[in-house]
Coordinates of C-alpha atoms and ligand atoms in Angstrom, one line a residue:
Chain A
S205 CA 135.6 94.5 125.0
L206 CA 133.7 97.6 123.1
T207 CA 134.5 99.6 126.1
E208 CA 137.8 98.6 126.1
K209 CA 138.1 100.1 122.9
L210 CA 136.5 103.4 123.1
Q211 CA 139.1 103.2 126.2
K212 CA 141.9 103.5 124.7
V213 CA 141.0 105.7 122.2
F214 CA 139.6 108.8 124.7
R215 CA 142.9 107.3 126.5
R216 CA 145.0 109.8 124.1
L217 CA 143.6 112.8 125.2
S218 CA 144.6 115.2 126.0
N219 CA 144.2 117.0 130.2
Q220 CA 142.1 119.7 128.5
G221 CA 138.8 118.3 128.8
K222 CA 137.0 118.4 125.9
V223 CA 136.9 115.9 122.8
T224 CA 136.4 116.7 119.3
E225 CA 134.6 115.6 116.7
Q226 CA 137.6 113.4 114.9
D227 CA 138.2 111.2 118.8
V228 CA 134.2 110.9 117.5
N229 CA 134.6 109.4 114.4
E230 CA 137.7 107.3 115.6
A231 CA 135.4 106.1 119.1
L232 CA 132.4 106.2 116.3
R233 CA 135.2 103.6 113.9
E234 CA 135.2 100.9 117.0
V235 CA 131.1 100.8 117.8
R236 CA 130.8 100.3 114.4
I237 CA 134.2 97.1 114.1
A238 CA 132.3 95.9 117.0
L239 CA 127.8 96.0 115.7
L240 CA 129.2 95.2 112.3
E241 CA 131.6 92.5 114.3
A242 CA 127.7 91.0 115.8
D243 CA 126.2 90.8 112.6
V244 CA 124.4 94.0 112.5
H245 CA 123.5 94.4 109.0
F246 CA 125.8 97.1 106.8
K247 CA 123.4 99.2 106.2
V248 CA 121.6 99.6 110.4
V249 CA 124.7 99.8 111.1
K250 CA 125.5 102.2 108.6
D251 CA 121.7 104.6 110.1
F252 CA 122.2 103.8 113.5
I253 CA 126.0 105.0 113.1
S254 CA 125.2 108.6 111.7
R255 CA 122.1 108.7 115.0
V256 CA 124.6 108.3 117.5
R257 CA 127.1 110.8 116.4
E258 CA 124.0 113.8 116.0
R259 CA 124.1 112.9 119.8
A260 CA 127.6 112.3 120.6
V261 CA 129.4 115.6 118.8
G262 CA 125.8 117.7 119.6
Q263 CA 126.1 117.3 123.9
E264 CA 127.2 120.5 124.6
V265 CA 131.0 118.9 125.8
L266 CA 131.7 115.6 125.5
E267 CA 134.4 115.7 128.6
S268 CA 137.1 113.8 127.8
L269 CA 137.0 111.9 131.2
T270 CA 134.2 111.0 131.3
A271 CA 133.8 109.9 127.1
T272 CA 134.1 106.4 127.4
Q273 CA 131.0 106.0 129.5
Q274 CA 129.2 108.5 127.4
V275 CA 129.1 107.1 123.9
I276 CA 128.5 103.6 126.0
K277 CA 125.9 105.1 127.3
I278 CA 124.5 106.3 124.2
V279 CA 124.7 103.2 122.1
H280 CA 123.2 101.4 124.9
E281 CA 119.9 103.8 124.9
E282 CA 119.8 103.5 121.1
L283 CA 120.0 99.5 120.6
I284 CA 117.4 99.8 123.2
N285 CA 115.3 102.5 121.1
L286 CA 116.3 100.3 118.3
L287 CA 115.0 96.9 119.8
G288 CA 111.8 98.0 121.7
D289 CA 110.4 96.5 124.2
G290 CA 109.9 93.3 125.1
A291 CA 106.9 93.0 126.4
E292 CA 105.1 91.8 123.9
G293 CA 103.8 88.2 124.0
I294 CA 101.3 86.7 122.3
R295 CA 97.9 87.7 121.0
F296 CA 94.6 86.0 122.1
A297 CA 91.9 85.9 119.4
P298 CA 89.4 87.5 121.1
K299 CA 87.1 84.1 120.0
P300 CA 89.9 81.1 120.8
P301 CA 91.3 78.6 119.2
T302 CA 94.7 82.0 118.6
V303 CA 96.0 80.1 115.4
I304 CA 100.1 80.8 116.1
L305 CA 102.0 80.2 112.4
L306 CA 105.0 79.2 113.1
C307 CA 107.6 79.4 109.8
G308 CA 110.7 80.8 108.0
L309 CA 114.0 79.0 106.7
Q310 CA 115.6 75.0 107.0
G311 CA 117.0 74.2 110.1
S312 CA 116.0 77.4 112.1
G313 CA 114.4 75.4 114.8
K314 CA 110.7 76.4 113.6
T315 CA 109.6 72.2 114.8
T316 CA 111.7 72.6 118.1
T317 CA 110.2 75.5 118.9
A318 CA 106.3 74.3 118.8
A319 CA 107.3 72.9 121.1
K320 CA 108.5 74.9 123.6
L321 CA 104.9 77.6 122.7
G322 CA 102.9 74.0 123.4
L323 CA 104.2 74.5 126.8
W324 CA 104.7 77.4 127.7
L325 CA 101.7 78.2 126.6
R326 CA 100.2 75.3 128.5
K327 CA 101.8 76.0 131.5
Q328 CA 100.1 79.3 131.9
G329 CA 96.4 76.9 131.4
R330 CA 95.8 77.4 127.9
R331 CA 95.2 73.7 125.6
P332 CA 97.6 74.1 122.9
M333 CA 97.1 71.2 120.3
L334 CA 100.5 71.6 117.4
V335 CA 100.3 70.9 114.4
A336 CA 102.6 68.7 112.0
A337 CA 102.3 70.9 108.3
D338 CA 105.3 69.8 107.5
V339 CA 105.0 67.7 104.5
H340 CA 108.2 68.0 103.4
R341 CA 111.6 66.8 105.8
P342 CA 112.1 63.1 106.5
A343 CA 110.5 62.5 109.3
A344 CA 109.7 65.8 110.0
V345 CA 105.6 64.8 111.6
Q346 CA 107.0 61.8 113.0
Q347 CA 109.7 64.8 115.3
L348 CA 106.8 67.2 115.9
K349 CA 105.2 63.5 117.4
V350 CA 107.6 62.4 120.0
L351 CA 107.6 66.0 121.4
G352 CA 104.2 65.9 121.0
Q353 CA 104.1 63.0 123.0
N354 CA 106.9 64.3 125.5
L355 CA 105.2 67.1 126.8
Q356 CA 101.4 65.2 126.8
I357 CA 100.9 68.2 123.9
P358 CA 97.9 66.9 121.6
V359 CA 99.8 67.0 117.5
F360 CA 97.2 67.4 114.9
A361 CA 98.3 65.0 111.6
I362 CA 97.8 62.8 107.8
D363 CA 100.2 60.8 108.1
G364 CA 101.1 60.5 104.8
S365 CA 99.6 63.3 104.0
R366 CA 101.2 65.6 101.3
D367 CA 98.7 68.4 100.9
A368 CA 100.2 71.2 103.9
V369 CA 96.4 73.3 103.5
R370 CA 94.3 70.5 104.5
I371 CA 96.2 69.1 107.2
A372 CA 96.6 72.7 108.1
H373 CA 92.9 73.1 107.6
E374 CA 91.6 69.8 109.4
A375 CA 93.6 70.9 112.4
L376 CA 92.4 73.6 112.9
Q377 CA 88.2 71.6 112.6
T378 CA 89.7 70.0 114.9
A379 CA 90.6 71.6 117.4
I380 CA 87.6 73.7 117.4
Q381 CA 85.2 70.9 118.0
Q382 CA 87.6 69.2 120.9
G383 CA 88.3 72.1 122.4
N384 CA 91.7 73.3 122.0
D385 CA 92.4 77.3 122.8
V386 CA 95.4 77.5 121.0
V387 CA 96.5 75.8 117.9
I388 CA 100.2 75.7 117.0
L389 CA 100.7 75.3 113.3
D390 CA 104.6 73.7 111.8
T391 CA 104.9 73.6 108.8
A392 CA 108.5 73.5 106.6
G393 CA 111.7 75.5 106.7
R394 CA 112.1 77.4 103.3
L395 CA 113.7 80.1 101.1
H396 CA 112.4 83.1 100.9
I397 CA 112.8 82.5 96.8
D398 CA 111.4 78.9 96.8
N399 CA 108.0 80.3 95.1
E400 CA 105.8 77.3 95.1
M401 CA 107.1 76.7 98.8
M402 CA 106.5 80.3 99.4
E403 CA 103.4 80.3 97.8
E404 CA 102.0 76.5 99.8
V405 CA 103.0 79.2 102.9
R406 CA 101.1 81.6 101.9
R407 CA 97.6 79.4 101.0
V408 CA 97.9 77.8 104.2
K409 CA 97.8 81.3 106.0
E410 CA 94.7 82.5 103.9
A411 CA 92.5 79.3 105.2
T412 CA 93.5 79.0 108.4
H413 CA 93.2 83.2 109.0
P414 CA 96.4 83.3 111.8
D415 CA 96.0 85.5 115.1
E416 CA 100.2 85.0 115.4
I417 CA 102.4 84.7 111.8
L418 CA 106.0 84.3 113.9
L419 CA 109.3 84.2 111.5
V420 CA 111.2 81.5 113.5
L421 CA 115.4 82.9 112.7
D422 CA 118.8 81.0 114.1
A423 CA 119.8 84.1 115.8
M424 CA 124.0 83.1 114.7
T425 CA 122.1 84.4 110.8
G426 CA 124.1 87.1 109.6
Q427 CA 123.4 90.6 106.6
D428 CA 121.8 87.5 105.0
A429 CA 118.6 88.1 107.8
V430 CA 117.6 91.0 106.0
R431 CA 116.3 90.0 102.8
V432 CA 115.1 86.8 104.6
A433 CA 112.8 89.0 107.3
E434 CA 112.0 91.3 105.1
E435 CA 111.1 89.0 102.5
F436 CA 109.1 86.5 103.8
H437 CA 107.2 89.8 106.2
R438 CA 106.0 90.7 102.3
Q439 CA 104.4 88.1 101.7
L440 CA 103.0 87.1 104.8
E441 CA 102.5 90.1 106.8
V442 CA 104.7 88.8 110.0
D443 CA 103.2 89.4 113.5
G444 CA 106.7 89.6 114.8
F445 CA 110.2 86.9 115.7
I446 CA 111.0 84.2 117.6
L447 CA 114.9 84.5 117.8
T448 CA 116.8 80.7 118.1
K449 CA 120.1 79.5 119.4
L450 CA 120.5 82.6 121.9
D451 CA 122.7 79.9 124.2
G452 CA 125.4 80.3 121.9
D453 CA 127.9 82.6 121.6
T454 CA 127.1 84.2 118.9
R455 CA 126.2 88.3 119.4
G456 CA 122.7 88.2 117.7
G457 CA 123.5 91.2 115.8
A458 CA 120.3 90.1 113.5
A459 CA 118.2 90.6 116.2
I460 CA 118.9 94.9 115.7
S461 CA 118.9 93.9 111.7
I462 CA 115.1 92.5 111.2
R463 CA 113.1 95.0 113.7
A464 CA 115.0 97.9 112.3
V465 CA 113.9 96.9 109.0
V466 CA 110.5 95.2 109.3
G467 CA 109.8 96.8 112.3
K468 CA 108.0 93.6 114.1
P469 CA 108.9 92.7 117.2
I470 CA 110.9 89.8 118.7
K471 CA 108.4 88.0 121.3
F472 CA 110.6 85.3 121.7
V473 CA 114.1 84.2 122.2
G474 CA 115.0 80.5 122.3
I475 CA 117.5 79.5 124.9
G476 CA 118.3 75.1 124.3
E477 CA 117.2 72.1 123.2
K478 CA 115.0 70.9 125.9
P479 CA 111.3 72.7 126.1
D480 CA 111.3 74.2 128.7
A481 CA 114.3 76.1 126.8
L482 CA 112.2 79.9 125.9
D483 CA 112.6 82.8 127.5
V484 CA 110.7 86.6 126.5
F485 CA 112.1 88.8 124.6
H486 CA 114.5 90.9 126.6
P487 CA 116.3 94.6 124.8
D488 CA 118.8 95.0 127.3
R489 CA 120.0 92.6 127.8
M490 CA 120.2 91.4 123.7
A491 CA 122.0 95.4 124.0
G492 CA 124.8 94.4 126.0
R493 CA 125.0 90.6 124.5
I494 CA 125.1 92.8 121.1
L495 CA 128.3 95.6 122.1
G496 CA 129.9 91.9 123.7
Chain B
L168 CA 129.2 95.2 90.8
T169 CA 129.5 98.6 89.9
G170 CA 128.8 100.4 86.4
R171 CA 130.7 103.3 88.1
G172 CA 132.9 104.5 85.8
R173 CA 136.4 105.9 87.8
V174 CA 138.9 104.6 90.4
D175 CA 138.5 106.8 93.6
E176 CA 137.4 105.8 97.4
E177 CA 133.5 105.8 96.2
L178 CA 134.7 102.9 94.2
F179 CA 136.1 101.4 97.4
E180 CA 133.2 102.3 99.3
E181 CA 131.4 100.3 97.2
L182 CA 133.1 97.2 96.8
E183 CA 133.4 97.1 100.9
E184 CA 129.7 97.0 101.0
V185 CA 129.8 94.3 99.1
L186 CA 132.0 92.1 101.0
L187 CA 130.9 93.3 104.9
T188 CA 126.6 92.1 103.6
A189 CA 128.0 88.9 101.7
D190 CA 129.3 87.9 105.7
I191 CA 132.4 88.2 104.9
N192 CA 135.3 89.7 108.5
V193 CA 135.4 93.0 109.2
H194 CA 138.9 92.5 109.1
T195 CA 139.6 90.8 106.7
T196 CA 137.6 93.0 104.0
M197 CA 139.9 95.6 105.5
Q198 CA 142.9 93.5 104.7
V199 CA 141.7 93.4 101.3
L200 CA 140.9 96.2 101.1
D201 CA 144.3 97.5 102.1
D202 CA 146.1 95.5 99.8
L203 CA 143.8 96.0 97.2
R204 CA 143.9 100.2 97.1
R205 CA 147.6 99.6 97.4
A206 CA 147.1 97.2 94.2
V207 CA 146.0 100.4 92.4
R208 CA 148.4 102.5 93.0
E209 CA 151.7 100.5 92.1
Q210 CA 149.8 99.1 88.9
R211 CA 148.9 102.1 88.4
L212 CA 144.8 101.2 87.6
K213 CA 142.1 103.4 86.4
E214 CA 139.1 101.1 85.3
P215 CA 137.2 99.9 88.2
S216 CA 136.3 97.0 86.1
E217 CA 140.3 96.4 86.9
V218 CA 140.2 96.8 90.3
K219 CA 137.4 93.9 90.0
S220 CA 139.3 91.5 89.0
V221 CA 142.0 92.0 91.3
L222 CA 140.1 91.7 93.7
K223 CA 138.6 88.9 92.5
E224 CA 142.2 86.9 92.1
S225 CA 143.2 87.9 96.0
L226 CA 139.6 86.2 97.0
L227 CA 140.7 83.8 95.0
A228 CA 144.0 83.0 96.1
S229 CA 143.6 83.0 99.2
L230 CA 141.0 80.1 98.8
Q231 CA 142.5 78.0 97.1
S232 CA 145.3 78.2 98.4
G233 CA 146.2 75.3 101.9
G234 CA 144.2 72.0 101.8
D235 CA 143.7 69.8 98.7
S236 CA 139.3 69.6 98.5
A237 CA 138.6 66.5 96.9
L238 CA 137.9 63.9 100.1
K239 CA 140.8 62.0 100.5
V240 CA 139.3 57.8 100.6
S241 CA 141.2 54.5 102.0
P242 CA 143.4 52.8 100.1
V243 CA 141.7 49.8 102.0
P244 CA 137.7 50.1 103.0
P245 CA 135.6 51.1 104.9
T246 CA 137.0 54.9 103.7
V247 CA 134.8 56.3 107.1
Y248 CA 133.8 60.1 107.3
L249 CA 132.5 62.0 110.1
F250 CA 130.0 64.5 110.6
V251 CA 129.8 67.0 113.5
G252 CA 128.3 70.9 113.1
V253 CA 125.8 73.3 115.1
N254 CA 122.4 72.8 115.4
G255 CA 119.9 72.6 111.7
V256 CA 122.8 73.7 109.9
G257 CA 122.6 70.6 107.3
K258 CA 124.5 67.4 108.0
T259 CA 122.4 64.6 108.0
T260 CA 120.6 66.2 104.6
S261 CA 125.1 66.3 103.8
I262 CA 124.9 62.8 104.8
A263 CA 122.3 61.9 102.3
K264 CA 122.9 63.8 99.4
L265 CA 126.5 62.0 99.7
A266 CA 125.1 59.0 99.8
Y267 CA 123.2 58.7 96.7
R268 CA 126.5 60.0 94.5
L269 CA 128.8 57.1 96.5
R270 CA 126.1 54.5 95.5
Q271 CA 126.0 56.5 92.1
Q272 CA 128.9 55.5 91.8
G273 CA 128.4 51.7 92.2
K274 CA 130.2 52.4 96.1
S275 CA 128.4 50.7 98.9
V276 CA 127.1 53.0 102.0
I277 CA 126.7 52.2 105.3
L278 CA 125.5 54.9 107.6
A279 CA 126.3 55.8 111.1
A280 CA 122.8 57.3 113.2
G281 CA 125.0 58.4 115.0
D282 CA 122.5 61.3 116.3
T283 CA 121.0 59.1 119.3
F284 CA 119.5 62.3 121.0
R285 CA 117.1 64.3 119.6
A286 CA 113.3 63.0 118.9
A287 CA 113.2 61.1 114.7
A288 CA 117.1 62.0 114.2
I289 CA 117.5 58.1 113.5
D290 CA 113.6 57.6 111.5
Q291 CA 115.5 60.9 109.4
L292 CA 118.2 58.6 108.8
E293 CA 116.6 56.1 108.8
V294 CA 114.4 57.5 104.7
W295 CA 117.2 58.8 103.4
A296 CA 119.1 55.1 103.6
Q297 CA 116.5 54.1 102.3
R298 CA 115.6 56.2 99.3
V299 CA 119.1 56.2 98.2
G300 CA 120.3 52.5 98.7
A301 CA 123.0 52.7 101.8
T302 CA 122.2 50.3 105.2
L303 CA 121.8 51.7 108.5
I304 CA 123.4 50.7 111.4
K305 CA 121.6 52.3 114.3
H306 CA 120.9 51.5 118.3
R307 CA 118.5 52.6 120.2
E308 CA 117.4 56.5 121.0
G309 CA 119.7 57.3 123.8
A310 CA 122.7 55.3 123.2
D311 CA 126.4 55.6 123.2
P312 CA 126.8 57.6 119.9
S313 CA 130.8 56.7 120.2
A314 CA 128.6 53.0 119.9
V315 CA 127.5 53.2 117.3
I316 CA 129.4 54.7 115.3
Y317 CA 132.9 51.9 116.3
D318 CA 129.4 49.4 114.5
A319 CA 129.1 50.6 112.2
I320 CA 132.5 50.6 110.8
A321 CA 132.8 47.2 112.2
A322 CA 130.3 46.8 110.3
A323 CA 132.0 47.4 107.3
R324 CA 134.4 46.1 107.6
N325 CA 132.9 42.1 107.6
R326 CA 130.2 43.4 105.3
G327 CA 133.8 44.8 102.6
V328 CA 131.1 48.0 102.7
D329 CA 133.4 50.7 100.9
Y330 CA 131.8 54.0 103.0
V331 CA 130.6 54.2 106.3
L332 CA 129.3 57.9 106.6
A333 CA 128.1 59.2 110.4
D334 CA 125.8 61.3 111.6
T335 CA 126.2 62.6 115.1
A336 CA 124.2 65.4 117.0
G337 CA 123.4 68.9 116.0
R338 CA 125.9 70.7 118.6
L339 CA 126.6 73.8 119.9
H340 CA 130.5 74.7 120.8
T341 CA 129.7 76.2 123.8
R342 CA 129.1 73.3 125.6
S343 CA 132.4 71.4 126.7
N344 CA 130.2 68.0 127.9
L345 CA 128.5 68.1 124.4
M346 CA 132.4 68.6 122.6
E347 CA 133.3 66.4 125.4
E348 CA 130.6 63.6 123.8
L349 CA 132.5 64.3 120.2
K350 CA 136.2 64.1 120.9
K351 CA 134.8 59.8 122.5
V352 CA 133.6 59.2 119.1
Y353 CA 136.2 60.6 117.1
R354 CA 138.7 58.7 119.3
V355 CA 136.6 55.8 119.1
A356 CA 136.2 55.9 115.3
E357 CA 140.2 56.0 115.5
K358 CA 140.2 53.2 117.9
A359 CA 138.0 50.8 115.9
L360 CA 140.2 52.2 112.2
G361 CA 143.6 52.1 113.0
R362 CA 144.4 55.5 111.8
P363 CA 141.5 58.7 112.2
P364 CA 138.9 59.5 110.1
D365 CA 140.2 59.9 106.7
E366 CA 137.6 62.6 106.5
V367 CA 135.7 65.6 110.1
L368 CA 133.8 67.3 107.7
L369 CA 132.9 70.0 109.6
V370 CA 129.0 71.8 108.2
L371 CA 128.5 75.1 108.5
D372 CA 125.7 77.0 106.5
A373 CA 126.4 79.5 104.9
T374 CA 122.9 82.0 106.3
T375 CA 125.3 82.2 109.8
G376 CA 127.2 85.6 109.8
Q377 CA 130.3 85.8 112.0
N378 CA 130.2 82.9 114.2
A379 CA 130.3 80.7 111.5
I380 CA 133.8 81.1 112.9
R381 CA 134.0 80.9 116.3
Q382 CA 131.4 77.5 115.1
A383 CA 135.7 76.2 113.2
Q384 CA 137.9 77.1 115.8
E385 CA 136.0 75.4 118.8
F386 CA 135.3 71.7 115.8
V387 CA 139.0 72.1 114.6
Q388 CA 140.2 72.1 117.9
A389 CA 138.2 69.0 118.9
V390 CA 138.5 67.2 116.6
N391 CA 140.7 67.2 114.2
V392 CA 138.7 68.7 111.1
T393 CA 139.9 68.3 107.1
G394 CA 137.4 69.8 105.2
I395 CA 134.2 72.2 105.0
V396 CA 130.3 71.5 103.5
L397 CA 128.8 75.0 103.2
A398 CA 125.1 74.0 102.6
K399 CA 122.2 76.4 102.2
L400 CA 124.1 78.2 99.3
D401 CA 120.6 78.2 97.6
G402 CA 120.0 81.1 99.6
T403 CA 120.9 84.4 99.5
A404 CA 123.0 84.4 102.1
R405 CA 127.5 84.5 99.9
G406 CA 128.9 82.9 102.5
G407 CA 131.4 84.6 103.3
A408 CA 132.6 84.3 106.4
V409 CA 134.5 80.8 105.4
I410 CA 136.9 82.9 104.0
T411 CA 138.5 83.8 107.2
I412 CA 137.8 80.4 108.4
H413 CA 139.9 79.3 105.3
D414 CA 142.8 81.6 105.9
E415 CA 143.5 81.9 110.0
L416 CA 142.9 77.9 110.0
K417 CA 143.8 76.4 107.1
V418 CA 140.2 73.7 107.1
P419 CA 139.5 73.5 103.2
I420 CA 136.3 73.6 101.6
K421 CA 135.5 70.5 100.0
L422 CA 130.8 70.2 99.3
V423 CA 128.8 73.0 99.2
G424 CA 125.1 72.5 99.7
V425 CA 123.1 73.8 97.1
G426 CA 119.3 72.0 97.9
E427 CA 117.2 69.0 99.9
K428 CA 117.5 67.2 97.3
P429 CA 119.5 64.0 97.1
A430 CA 121.5 64.9 94.1
D431 CA 121.8 68.9 95.4
I432 CA 125.9 68.9 96.0
E433 CA 128.2 70.3 94.4
D434 CA 132.3 70.0 95.0
F435 CA 133.3 72.9 96.3
D436 CA 134.4 75.4 93.0
A437 CA 136.0 78.7 93.9
E438 CA 136.1 80.6 92.0
E439 CA 132.1 79.4 91.3
F440 CA 132.3 80.7 94.9
I441 CA 133.4 84.6 94.5
T442 CA 132.3 85.1 91.3
A443 CA 128.6 84.7 93.5
L444 CA 130.0 86.8 96.3
L445 CA 130.9 89.6 94.1
G446 CA 128.3 89.5 92.9
Ligands
GTP232 N1 120.7 74.7 121.0 C1 119.6 74.5 120.6 N2 119.5 74.4 119.8 C2 118.1 74.0 119.0 C3 117.0 75.8 119.7 N3 115.8 75.4 119.0 C4 116.7 73.6 118.1 N4 118.1 73.7 118.5 C5 118.0 73.1 118.0 O1 118.0 73.3 115.9 C6 118.0 72.4 115.8 C7 116.8 72.3 114.0 O2 115.8 72.6 114.9 P1 114.2 72.3 114.3 O3 113.2 71.6 115.3 O4 113.9 70.6 113.8 O5 114.3 73.1 112.9 P2 113.3 73.7 111.9 O6 113.3 74.5 111.5 O7 111.8 72.6 112.6 O8 114.1 72.6 111.1 P3 113.1 71.7 109.5 O9 112.1 71.4 109.9 O10 114.2 71.3 108.4 O11 113.4 73.9 108.0 C8 117.9 70.2 116.6 O12 118.3 70.3 116.8 C9 116.9 71.0 117.6 O13 117.2 70.4 118.5 C10 117.5 76.5 121.0 O14 117.1 77.5 120.7 N5 118.6 76.3 121.3
GTP233 N1 117.7 74.9 101.3 C1 119.1 73.7 101.4 N2 118.1 73.1 103.1 C2 119.8 72.3 103.6 C3 120.6 72.0 103.0 N3 120.8 71.1 103.8 C4 119.8 71.4 104.5 N4 118.9 71.4 104.0 C5 118.0 71.0 104.9 O1 117.9 72.3 106.3 C6 117.2 71.5 107.0 C7 118.2 70.4 108.2 O2 118.4 70.1 108.3 P1 119.3 68.8 108.2 O3 120.4 67.7 107.8 O4 118.2 68.2 109.3 O5 119.8 69.3 109.5 P2 121.1 69.1 111.7 O6 122.1 69.3 111.2 O7 121.1 67.8 111.0 O8 120.0 69.1 112.1 P3 120.1 68.5 113.6 O9 120.6 67.3 113.4 O10 119.5 68.9 114.0 O11 122.0 69.6 114.2 C8 116.5 70.1 106.5 O12 115.5 71.4 106.7 C9 117.4 70.0 105.0 O13 116.4 69.7 104.3 C10 121.4 72.8 100.8 O14 122.3 72.8 101.3 N5 119.8 73.7 101.0
MG234 MG1 111.2 70.9 110.7
MG235 MG1 120.4 65.5 111.8

């Protein structure tokens, strides 16, 4: 673990009690390696290490006996600072329905997350509607229908339609008529560099004026997370992120990267395949996980 | 990469950034750059282009050594390929693409709907079977996946079908009960065939970072993975984690997924892969 590695670094100190800048550099090298192994983005790590260095060296005297704890404490605090606080939930519209648009790369967990969000919101007393606006993937509409049926949450779909914008728009009209106060739009997985597909989701946004645009990102995403998040944000103006598959053993450094670069909160985390496997984001738990 | 004029420490920092941002493991990167520094000294390299060329050669060498990147074909049909991997990486779609290619080659193909768990997983494979002209063997949702694979192999034998491509549910390598289920699928396939499946293909998502190495370690241990399918390489991720996987686990990369259409699959080409990785 990082703590053990730092203990090794500082154990070699003589008993003079004071830690030199070289010792700090060596400790920071271990922190850098830990963060890179955790998939934190290269540039984010660079900025992070220089901030930690400033604080570690800026401290009056880094006592050799407590150097490890002190550096870990600084790193932990800086990580939590970066991750923001986990308080943000869904920001509801003043006048219903609240529209939530889920977007992201292929296979990140959008459809499953749509159902999870539906269940979450219903448990809070809302009346959600799920919208099957993925007109591309084979049996995507069926997948959402099955999930909705299992939870007894209504699913809006237009069978055979290849028009995601029309589906989203008509779903919204139907929700208003039927008194659903939250509309959750599931969209097709897409590449941030696919102009046609990014155009499609932009048009879905224009047709429905979402209150929340959430990028659903796989927690095991590596260095590419920054580029993906930046591009989706540039084209859609995301309101936040949902990080999925955190029930695995991925360290989840993408969480740091996207938050640092885009500045929007991670609102929820997916922690399993079942519909109840959704949790609010806990920055302190995430920081501990990233540090390993 | 690098319009720099000289071979200096700044060049190495630039190269380090290229390698790390390609998701190459940090320890592998440090090793590669140490070897490169030694090569620069020993060969007295003066031009950045020479350094880059040596780097490319060393990465290529590590990727080209070891196992055969061609797909194994059984002398006695059916040839059976089992697809495994964590959730959402592209297993089902990769099966569809390979089935399409095989059908184009005039081969007969059975798809085994071994994901009996996820909503509409069977439906998804059914659509693909129709599109590519393959036969689907399926049971009810919730059925034992081993039974589906067993039936698919039996059907292939009875009907003289050339290939069985078996789909399995996505599963995190950290779920021991799901890994046990996968081991059973493998054993049942082996028993039905009288030999191990001709390929056990681990599908990895090119956007995955260091966790790909963990996935490979666990799946190799559980079910004797014979090859890797690296999907979603049409994105901006460069898939560098496979370099460490290949180094440490000796599993060859056999196929690359480059899109969502049936034709979007290619044989792994190490030269192309490393060239793209180095930018
Ligand atoms: N273990 C785990 N699996 C998850 C989680 N979220 C989703 N999955 C699984 O990940 C796989 C992909 O999920 P989907 O909901 O189909 O992903 P998607 O983003 O809708 O995929 P596309 O529509 O093809 O882009 C499925 O096997 C899900 O069960 C999670 O939090 N944990
Ligand atoms: N761009 C791109 N998308 C891909 C590629 N391979 C698969 N996909 C997409 O990734 C998503 C998930 O693919 P699936 O084949 O359902 O993945 P899976 O591993 O079977 O998922 P689970 O069964 O839920 O674990 C789908 O939207 C596919 O179209 C690829 O090479 N490139
Ligand atoms: Mg989906
Ligand atoms: Mg599948």
